[in-house]
Amino acid sequence: MHNLALRLKGFAMDHDDLPAFHAGYIALTLIAAALFNVGLFALLTAAHAGLDIVKYREIHHRSWKRTLLSTFREGLFDILMLTVGLTLSVYLHHDAAGIVALSGMLRIEVSVLRGLILLVPRVEILWHLLGVFVNVKLHLLQSSEACGPWRRIERVNLAGVLLALTLLTLAPILLDPSTVGSVLVDELVPWRF
């Protein structure tokens, strides 16, 4: 039992240097991103936000206002990926896109393309969150400053979130409202994958 504990400790210390660990990590990330819906990734993002609230409030002793702003700014890319993934799910759904009239072969190709496009935001979120949860201690010690001016990438991310939310708001007007509702339910309820 002592040998097993030593081996596990050695693996934990050296896992970053093992190419097989990185290959497995990438493969599991891709598989999980393909299997699960946006709702599960929203829960993971919320868990990350909770961790950031503890980090900024308890460890870095920031006020509630600065804690919430720091948490929002740190999670902005994840929020962007969630809203883009949800928007793409609605607009690329085969019923919403009017692909029903197309031939079967073209519909299959569009479905494959849709799956690949929807995989990108999920992989990005999962990759980022797994990195945070694997190195929780390091993540808790790192601090970003939320009082400074917004960086260009943060402004771009915020604009992307606002654009995606605008497109989601317009979806019931532009597409069939019942289809939009069913796609949103399918994507946002975490246990419906």
Coordinates of C-alpha atoms in Angstrom, one line a residue:
M1 CA 0.0 0.0 0.0
H2 CA 2.9 2.3 0.8
N3 CA 4.4 1.7 -2.7
L4 CA 1.1 2.6 -4.3
A5 CA 0.9 5.9 -2.4
L6 CA 4.5 6.7 -3.4
R7 CA 3.7 5.9 -7.1
L8 CA 0.6 8.1 -7.0
K9 CA 2.5 10.9 -5.4
G10 CA 5.3 10.6 -8.0
F11 CA 2.7 10.6 -10.8
A12 CA 1.0 13.7 -9.4
M13 CA 4.4 15.5 -9.3
D14 CA 5.5 14.4 -12.8
H15 CA 2.2 14.2 -14.7
D16 CA 2.9 17.5 -16.6
D17 CA 6.1 16.0 -18.1
L18 CA 4.3 12.8 -19.5
P19 CA 3.2 13.0 -23.2
A20 CA 0.8 10.1 -22.6
F21 CA -1.0 12.1 -19.9
H22 CA -1.5 15.1 -22.2
A23 CA -2.7 12.8 -25.0
G24 CA -5.2 11.2 -22.7
Y25 CA -6.3 14.6 -21.4
I26 CA -6.9 15.9 -24.9
A27 CA -8.8 12.7 -25.9
L28 CA -11.0 12.8 -22.8
T29 CA -11.7 16.5 -23.3
L30 CA -12.9 15.9 -26.9
I31 CA -15.1 13.0 -25.9
A32 CA -16.7 14.8 -23.0
A33 CA -17.3 17.9 -25.1
A34 CA -19.0 15.8 -27.8
L35 CA -21.2 13.9 -25.3
F36 CA -22.5 16.6 -23.1
N37 CA -24.8 19.6 -23.7
V38 CA -24.3 23.3 -22.9
G39 CA -26.1 23.0 -19.6
L40 CA -23.4 20.8 -18.1
F41 CA -20.8 23.3 -19.2
A42 CA -22.8 26.1 -17.7
L43 CA -22.7 24.2 -14.4
L44 CA -19.0 23.8 -14.7
T45 CA -18.6 27.5 -15.4
A46 CA -20.8 28.3 -12.3
A47 CA -18.5 26.0 -10.2
H48 CA -15.5 27.9 -11.5
A49 CA -17.2 31.3 -10.7
G50 CA -17.9 30.0 -7.2
L51 CA -14.2 29.1 -6.8
D52 CA -13.3 32.5 -8.0
I53 CA -15.6 34.2 -5.5
V54 CA -14.0 32.2 -2.7
K55 CA -10.6 33.1 -4.1
Y56 CA -11.1 36.9 -4.3
R57 CA -13.3 37.3 -1.2
E58 CA -11.5 34.9 1.3
I59 CA -8.0 34.7 0.0
H60 CA -7.4 38.1 -1.5
H61 CA -9.8 39.9 0.8
R62 CA -11.5 42.0 -1.8
S63 CA -14.8 43.9 -1.4
W64 CA -18.0 42.2 -2.7
K65 CA -18.1 44.6 -5.6
R66 CA -14.5 43.9 -6.6
T67 CA -15.0 40.2 -6.0
L68 CA -17.9 40.0 -8.4
L69 CA -16.3 42.2 -11.0
S70 CA -13.1 40.1 -10.9
T71 CA -15.1 36.9 -11.1
F72 CA -17.0 38.2 -14.1
R73 CA -13.9 39.4 -15.9
E74 CA -12.1 36.2 -15.3
G75 CA -15.0 34.1 -16.5
L76 CA -15.9 36.3 -19.5
F77 CA -14.3 34.0 -22.0
D78 CA -16.3 31.0 -20.6
I79 CA -19.5 33.1 -20.8
L80 CA -18.7 34.0 -24.4
M81 CA -18.2 30.3 -25.3
L82 CA -21.4 29.3 -23.5
T83 CA -23.5 32.0 -25.3
V84 CA -21.9 31.3 -28.7
G85 CA -22.4 27.5 -28.2
L86 CA -26.1 28.1 -27.3
T87 CA -26.6 30.5 -30.2
L88 CA -25.0 28.1 -32.7
S89 CA -27.1 25.2 -31.3
V90 CA -30.3 27.2 -32.0
Y91 CA -29.4 28.5 -35.4
L92 CA -27.7 25.4 -36.7
H93 CA -30.4 23.0 -35.5
H94 CA -31.7 21.0 -38.5
D95 CA -35.3 22.1 -38.0
A96 CA -34.5 25.7 -37.4
A97 CA -32.2 26.0 -40.5
G98 CA -34.8 24.6 -42.8
I99 CA -32.7 21.7 -43.9
V100 CA -35.6 19.3 -43.7
A101 CA -36.3 19.9 -47.4
L102 CA -32.7 19.0 -48.4
S103 CA -31.7 15.5 -49.5
G104 CA -30.6 13.0 -47.0
M105 CA -26.9 13.0 -48.0
L106 CA -26.7 16.8 -47.7
R107 CA -28.5 16.7 -44.3
I108 CA -25.9 14.2 -43.0
E109 CA -23.0 16.5 -44.1
V110 CA -24.7 19.5 -42.5
S111 CA -25.2 17.5 -39.3
V112 CA -21.6 16.5 -39.2
L113 CA -20.5 20.1 -39.8
R114 CA -22.9 21.3 -37.1
G115 CA -21.5 18.8 -34.6
L116 CA -17.9 19.9 -35.4
I117 CA -18.8 23.6 -35.0
L118 CA -20.6 23.0 -31.7
L119 CA -17.7 21.0 -30.4
V120 CA -15.3 24.0 -30.5
P121 CA -16.9 26.1 -27.7
R122 CA -17.4 23.1 -25.5
V123 CA -13.8 22.0 -25.9
E124 CA -12.6 25.5 -25.1
I125 CA -14.7 25.7 -21.9
L126 CA -13.8 22.2 -20.8
W127 CA -10.1 22.7 -21.5
H128 CA -10.0 25.9 -19.5
L129 CA -12.0 24.5 -16.6
L130 CA -10.1 21.3 -16.3
G131 CA -6.9 23.3 -16.2
V132 CA -8.3 25.3 -13.3
F133 CA -9.7 22.3 -11.4
V134 CA -6.5 20.3 -11.9
N135 CA -4.4 23.1 -10.3
V136 CA -6.9 24.6 -7.8
K137 CA -4.2 25.6 -5.3
L138 CA -2.3 27.6 -8.0
H139 CA -5.5 29.1 -9.3
L140 CA -6.5 30.3 -5.9
L141 CA -3.2 32.0 -5.4
Q142 CA -3.3 33.9 -8.8
S143 CA -5.1 37.2 -8.8
S144 CA -6.2 39.4 -11.6
E145 CA -6.9 43.1 -11.1
A146 CA -10.4 44.1 -11.8
C147 CA -10.0 47.8 -11.1
G148 CA -7.8 48.5 -14.1
P149 CA -9.1 49.5 -17.5
W150 CA -10.8 46.7 -19.6
R151 CA -8.3 45.1 -21.9
R152 CA -9.1 44.8 -25.6
I153 CA -9.7 41.1 -25.4
E154 CA -12.2 41.6 -22.6
R155 CA -14.1 44.2 -24.6
V156 CA -14.1 41.9 -27.6
N157 CA -15.4 39.0 -25.4
L158 CA -18.1 41.2 -23.9
A159 CA -19.2 42.4 -27.4
G160 CA -19.4 38.7 -28.5
V161 CA -21.5 37.9 -25.5
L162 CA -23.9 40.8 -26.3
L163 CA -24.1 39.8 -30.0
A164 CA -24.8 36.2 -29.1
L165 CA -27.5 37.2 -26.6
T166 CA -29.0 39.6 -29.2
L167 CA -29.2 36.7 -31.7
L168 CA -30.7 34.4 -29.1
T169 CA -33.3 37.1 -28.3
L170 CA -34.2 37.4 -32.1
A171 CA -34.3 33.6 -32.7
P172 CA -38.0 33.1 -31.9
I173 CA -38.8 35.9 -34.3
L174 CA -36.6 34.7 -37.1
L175 CA -37.1 30.9 -36.6
D176 CA -40.0 28.7 -35.4
P177 CA -40.5 29.5 -31.7
S178 CA -41.4 26.0 -30.7
T179 CA -38.1 24.7 -32.3
V180 CA -36.1 27.4 -30.5
G181 CA -37.8 26.5 -27.2
S182 CA -37.1 22.8 -27.6
V183 CA -33.5 23.3 -28.6
L184 CA -32.9 25.6 -25.6
V185 CA -34.4 23.0 -23.3
D186 CA -32.3 20.2 -24.8
E187 CA -29.2 22.3 -24.5
L188 CA -29.7 23.9 -21.1
V189 CA -31.0 20.9 -19.0
P190 CA -27.7 19.2 -18.0
W191 CA -29.0 15.7 -17.7
R192 CA -30.6 15.7 -21.2
F193 CA -27.6 14.7 -23.4

